Short mmCIF file of C-alpha atoms in Angstrom, two decimals:
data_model
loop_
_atom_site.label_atom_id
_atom_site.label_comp_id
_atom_site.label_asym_id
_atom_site.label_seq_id
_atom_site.Cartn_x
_atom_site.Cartn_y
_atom_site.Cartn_z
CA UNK A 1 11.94 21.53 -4.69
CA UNK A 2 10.39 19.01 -2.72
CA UNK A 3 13.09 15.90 -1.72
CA UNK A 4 12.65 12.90 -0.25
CA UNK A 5 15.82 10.99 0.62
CA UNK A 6 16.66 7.58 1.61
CA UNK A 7 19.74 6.52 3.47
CA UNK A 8 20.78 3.89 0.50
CA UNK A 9 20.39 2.74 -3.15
CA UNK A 10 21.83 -0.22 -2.49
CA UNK A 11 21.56 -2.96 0.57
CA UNK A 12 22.78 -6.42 0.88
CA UNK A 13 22.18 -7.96 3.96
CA UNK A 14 22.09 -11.76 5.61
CA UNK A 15 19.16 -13.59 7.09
CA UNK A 16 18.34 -13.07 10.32
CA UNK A 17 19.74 -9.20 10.31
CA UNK A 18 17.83 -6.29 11.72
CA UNK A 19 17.42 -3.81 8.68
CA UNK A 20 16.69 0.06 9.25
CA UNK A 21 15.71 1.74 6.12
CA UNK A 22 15.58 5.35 6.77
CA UNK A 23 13.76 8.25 4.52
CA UNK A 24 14.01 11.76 5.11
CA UNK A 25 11.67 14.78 3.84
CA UNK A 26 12.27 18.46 3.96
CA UNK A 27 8.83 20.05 2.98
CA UNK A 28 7.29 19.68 6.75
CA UNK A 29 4.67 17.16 5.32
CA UNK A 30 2.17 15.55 7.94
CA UNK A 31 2.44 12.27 6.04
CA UNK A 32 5.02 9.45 5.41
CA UNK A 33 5.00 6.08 3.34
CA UNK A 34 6.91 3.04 2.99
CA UNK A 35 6.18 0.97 0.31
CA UNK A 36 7.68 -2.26 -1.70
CA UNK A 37 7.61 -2.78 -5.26
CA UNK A 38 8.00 -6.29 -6.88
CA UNK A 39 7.81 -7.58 -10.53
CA UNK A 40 4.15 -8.48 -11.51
CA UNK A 41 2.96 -7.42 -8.37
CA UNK A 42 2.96 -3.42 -8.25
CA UNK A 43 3.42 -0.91 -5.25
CA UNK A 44 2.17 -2.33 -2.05
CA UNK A 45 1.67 -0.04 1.11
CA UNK A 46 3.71 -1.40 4.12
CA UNK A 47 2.91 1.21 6.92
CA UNK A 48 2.75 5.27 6.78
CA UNK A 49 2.30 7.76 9.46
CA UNK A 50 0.49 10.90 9.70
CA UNK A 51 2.11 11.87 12.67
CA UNK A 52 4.58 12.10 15.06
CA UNK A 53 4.62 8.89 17.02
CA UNK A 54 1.72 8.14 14.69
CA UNK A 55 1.57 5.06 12.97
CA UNK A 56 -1.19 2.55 10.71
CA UNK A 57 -0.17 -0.75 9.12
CA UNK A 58 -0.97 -0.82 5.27
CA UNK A 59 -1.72 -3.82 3.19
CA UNK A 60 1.82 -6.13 3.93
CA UNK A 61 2.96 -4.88 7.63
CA UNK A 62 4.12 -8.50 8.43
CA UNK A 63 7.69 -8.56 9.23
CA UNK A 64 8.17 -5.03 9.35
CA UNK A 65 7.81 -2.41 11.61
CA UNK A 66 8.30 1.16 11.61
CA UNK A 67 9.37 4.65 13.73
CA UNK A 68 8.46 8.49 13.77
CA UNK A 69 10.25 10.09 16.29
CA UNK A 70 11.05 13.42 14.29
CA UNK A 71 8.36 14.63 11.71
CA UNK A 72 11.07 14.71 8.94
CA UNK A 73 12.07 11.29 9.55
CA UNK A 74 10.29 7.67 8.94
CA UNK A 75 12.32 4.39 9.78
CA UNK A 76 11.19 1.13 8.03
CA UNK A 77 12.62 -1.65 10.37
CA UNK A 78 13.22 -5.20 8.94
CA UNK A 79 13.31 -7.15 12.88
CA UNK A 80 14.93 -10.24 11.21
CA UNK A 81 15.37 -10.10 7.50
CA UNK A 82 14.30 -13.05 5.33
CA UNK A 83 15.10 -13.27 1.54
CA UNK A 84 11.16 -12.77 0.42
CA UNK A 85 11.84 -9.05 1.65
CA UNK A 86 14.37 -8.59 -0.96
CA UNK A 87 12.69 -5.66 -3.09
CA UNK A 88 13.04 -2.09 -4.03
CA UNK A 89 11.63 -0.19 -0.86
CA UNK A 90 10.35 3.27 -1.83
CA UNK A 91 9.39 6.02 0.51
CA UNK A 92 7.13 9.16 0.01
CA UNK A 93 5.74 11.89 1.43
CA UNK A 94 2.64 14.29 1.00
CA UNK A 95 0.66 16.71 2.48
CA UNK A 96 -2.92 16.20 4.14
CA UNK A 97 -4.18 18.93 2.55
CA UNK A 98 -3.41 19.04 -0.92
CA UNK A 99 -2.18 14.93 -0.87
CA UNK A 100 0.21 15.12 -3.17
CA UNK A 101 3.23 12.42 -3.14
CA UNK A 102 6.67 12.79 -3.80
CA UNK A 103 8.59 9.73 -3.41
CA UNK A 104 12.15 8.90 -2.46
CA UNK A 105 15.02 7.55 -4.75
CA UNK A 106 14.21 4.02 -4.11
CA UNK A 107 16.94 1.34 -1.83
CA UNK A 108 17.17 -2.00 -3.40
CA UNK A 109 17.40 -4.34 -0.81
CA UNK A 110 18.99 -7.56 -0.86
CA UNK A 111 18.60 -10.53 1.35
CA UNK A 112 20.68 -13.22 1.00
CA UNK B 1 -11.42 -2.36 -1.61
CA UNK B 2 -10.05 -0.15 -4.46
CA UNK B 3 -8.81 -1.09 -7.61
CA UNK B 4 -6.62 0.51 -10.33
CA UNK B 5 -6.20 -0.74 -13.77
CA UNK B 6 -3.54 -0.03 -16.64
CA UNK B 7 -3.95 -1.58 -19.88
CA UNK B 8 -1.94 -2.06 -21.57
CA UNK B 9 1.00 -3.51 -19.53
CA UNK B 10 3.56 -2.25 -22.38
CA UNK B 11 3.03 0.02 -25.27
CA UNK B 12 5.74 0.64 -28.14
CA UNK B 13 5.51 3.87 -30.33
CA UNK B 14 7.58 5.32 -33.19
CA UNK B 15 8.78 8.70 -32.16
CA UNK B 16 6.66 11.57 -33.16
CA UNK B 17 3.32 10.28 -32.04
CA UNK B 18 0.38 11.27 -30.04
CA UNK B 19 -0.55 8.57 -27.13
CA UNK B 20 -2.51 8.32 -24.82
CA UNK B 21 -2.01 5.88 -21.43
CA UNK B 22 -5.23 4.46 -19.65
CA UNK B 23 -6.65 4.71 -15.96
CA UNK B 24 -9.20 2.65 -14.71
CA UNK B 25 -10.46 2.63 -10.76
CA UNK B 26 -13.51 0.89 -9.52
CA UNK B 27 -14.43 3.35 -6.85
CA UNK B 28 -15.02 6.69 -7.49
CA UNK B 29 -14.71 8.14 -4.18
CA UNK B 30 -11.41 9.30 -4.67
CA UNK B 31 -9.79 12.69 -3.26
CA UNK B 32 -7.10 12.45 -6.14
CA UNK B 33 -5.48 10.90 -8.89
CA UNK B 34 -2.06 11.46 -9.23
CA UNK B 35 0.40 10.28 -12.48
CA UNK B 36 3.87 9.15 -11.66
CA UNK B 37 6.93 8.52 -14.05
CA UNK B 38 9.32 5.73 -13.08
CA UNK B 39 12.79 5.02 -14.82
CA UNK B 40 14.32 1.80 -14.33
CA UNK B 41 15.53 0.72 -11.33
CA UNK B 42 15.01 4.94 -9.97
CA UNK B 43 12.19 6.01 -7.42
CA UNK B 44 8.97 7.47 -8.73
CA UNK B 45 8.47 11.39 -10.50
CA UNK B 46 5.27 13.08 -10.07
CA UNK B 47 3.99 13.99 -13.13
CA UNK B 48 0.73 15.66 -12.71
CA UNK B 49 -2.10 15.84 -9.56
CA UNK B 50 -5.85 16.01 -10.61
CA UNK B 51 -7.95 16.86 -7.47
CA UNK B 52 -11.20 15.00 -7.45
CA UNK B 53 -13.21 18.30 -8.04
CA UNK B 54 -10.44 19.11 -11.52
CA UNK B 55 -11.02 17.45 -14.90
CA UNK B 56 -8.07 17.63 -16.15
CA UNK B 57 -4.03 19.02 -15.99
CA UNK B 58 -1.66 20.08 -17.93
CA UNK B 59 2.17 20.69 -17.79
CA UNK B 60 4.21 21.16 -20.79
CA UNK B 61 3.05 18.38 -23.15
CA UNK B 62 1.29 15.92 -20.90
CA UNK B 63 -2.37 16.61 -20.31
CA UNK B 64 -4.09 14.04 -17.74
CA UNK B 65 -8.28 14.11 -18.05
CA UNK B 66 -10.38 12.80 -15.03
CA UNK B 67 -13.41 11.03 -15.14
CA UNK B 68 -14.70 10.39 -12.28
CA UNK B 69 -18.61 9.01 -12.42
CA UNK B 70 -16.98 6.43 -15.04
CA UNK B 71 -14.12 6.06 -13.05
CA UNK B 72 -11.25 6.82 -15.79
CA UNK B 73 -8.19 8.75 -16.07
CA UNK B 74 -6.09 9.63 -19.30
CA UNK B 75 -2.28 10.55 -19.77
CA UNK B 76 -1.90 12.16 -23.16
CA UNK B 77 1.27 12.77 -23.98
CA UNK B 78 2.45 14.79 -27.28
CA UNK B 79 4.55 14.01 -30.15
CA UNK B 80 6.38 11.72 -27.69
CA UNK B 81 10.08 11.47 -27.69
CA UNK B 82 12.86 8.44 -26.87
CA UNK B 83 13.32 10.39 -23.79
CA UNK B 84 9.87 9.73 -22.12
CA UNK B 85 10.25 5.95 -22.58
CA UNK B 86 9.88 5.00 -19.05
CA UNK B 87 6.86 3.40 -17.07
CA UNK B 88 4.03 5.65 -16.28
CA UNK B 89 2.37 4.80 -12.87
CA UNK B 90 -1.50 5.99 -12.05
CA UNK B 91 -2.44 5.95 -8.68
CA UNK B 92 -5.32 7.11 -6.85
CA UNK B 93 -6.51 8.19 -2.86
CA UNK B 94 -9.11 7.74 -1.50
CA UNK B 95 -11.42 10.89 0.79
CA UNK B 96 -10.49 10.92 3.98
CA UNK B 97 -7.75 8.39 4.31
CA UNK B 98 -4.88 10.22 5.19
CA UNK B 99 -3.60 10.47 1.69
CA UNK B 100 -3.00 6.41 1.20
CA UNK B 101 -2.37 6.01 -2.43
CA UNK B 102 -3.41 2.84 -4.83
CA UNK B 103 -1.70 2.32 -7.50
CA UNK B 104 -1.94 1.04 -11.02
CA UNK B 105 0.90 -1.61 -11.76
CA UNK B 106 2.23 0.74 -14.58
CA UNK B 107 1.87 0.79 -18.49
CA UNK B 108 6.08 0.53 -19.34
CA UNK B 109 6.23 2.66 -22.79
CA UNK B 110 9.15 2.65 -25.18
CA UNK B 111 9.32 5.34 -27.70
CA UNK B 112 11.54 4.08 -31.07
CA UNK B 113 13.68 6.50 -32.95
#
């Protein structure tokens, strides 16, 4: 089975703080996602990769940035965490060829 | 700039009955259209993948039909069950974009005993 893991369920963190979210896949897929998801306002693409070192910002990227330095392994950095980043972050995965997603268990981040 | 539409937002069903969930994009250049399950508060479960060139899957009893010059997907899911109250999550990429998904903001189904 396909799995997608991410370092927490749960995060509470202070204002100001320097967040790393951190997802993990173990299918060898070219592709990685972060996204947020808030009431009312759906799944919105923060950044994914596609490669190594290999980044593109998606629709939100302000305030965030991100790191691929293994092809298993994504990093969603928060450089100074403000309370309207409080969400559920959610990463995925897929492959370029058949594009598929699997997604990760979901952290639910809280900045207060 | 694509958009994906799921109407209703919520849907409530006695147990036992046939239903079928709504997909709506406004471009049809898409690659695929995928159909994710989402408990609360949990990440998202891929239900079923329907390449651009399919018209429809099937696994166990969901079926998911693709439309593509109208731009519509289905989820049809049979004599439904308390245990597939959840929200169901359409979401669609586009050719060539490095598998970047857009999704549907969800139809959130609740199946009553």
């Amino acid at each position: 089975d396909v799995k997608v893991t991410q370092s927490s369920r749960y995060l509470v963190k202070r204002t100001g703080e320097k967040v790393f979210l951190e997802c993990v896949q173990d299918m060898d897929h070219e592709n990685m996602f972060w996204y947020r998801q808030d009431p009312g306002l759906g799944l919105r693409l923060i950044y994914f990769s596609y490669d190594v070192k290999m980044k593109e910002k998606g629709d939100i990227p302000e305030g965030y940035s991100v790191s691929r330095e293994k092809k298993e392994r994504f990093s969603l950095i928060l450089e100074s965490a403000s309370t309207n980043q409080t969400s559920m972050y959610l990463c995925a995965s897929s492959h370029t060829g058949l594009g598929e997603a699997f997604f990760g268990q979901g952290t639910r981040l809280t900045v207060v | 700039k694509q958009e994906v539409t799921q109407i209703p937002a919520a849907l409530s069903v006695p147990e036992g009955e046939n239903l079928v969930l709504n997909c709506s994009f406004t471009d049809s250049a898409i690659y695929n259209l995928q159909w994710f399950r989402q408990d609360p508060g949990k990440g998202l479960t891929s239900l079923l993948l329907i390449q651009s060139s399919q018209r429809e899957q099937t696994s166990g009893r969901l079926n998911a039909s693709l439309d593509k010059s109208s731009g519509r997907s289905t989820l049809y899911i049979a004599a439904s069950q308390p245990g597939d109250s959840a929200t169901y999550l359409c979401a669609v990429s586009k050719q060539g974009a490095n598998s970047k998904l857009t999704f549907g903001k969800g139809i959130t189904l609740s199946v009553r005993p």
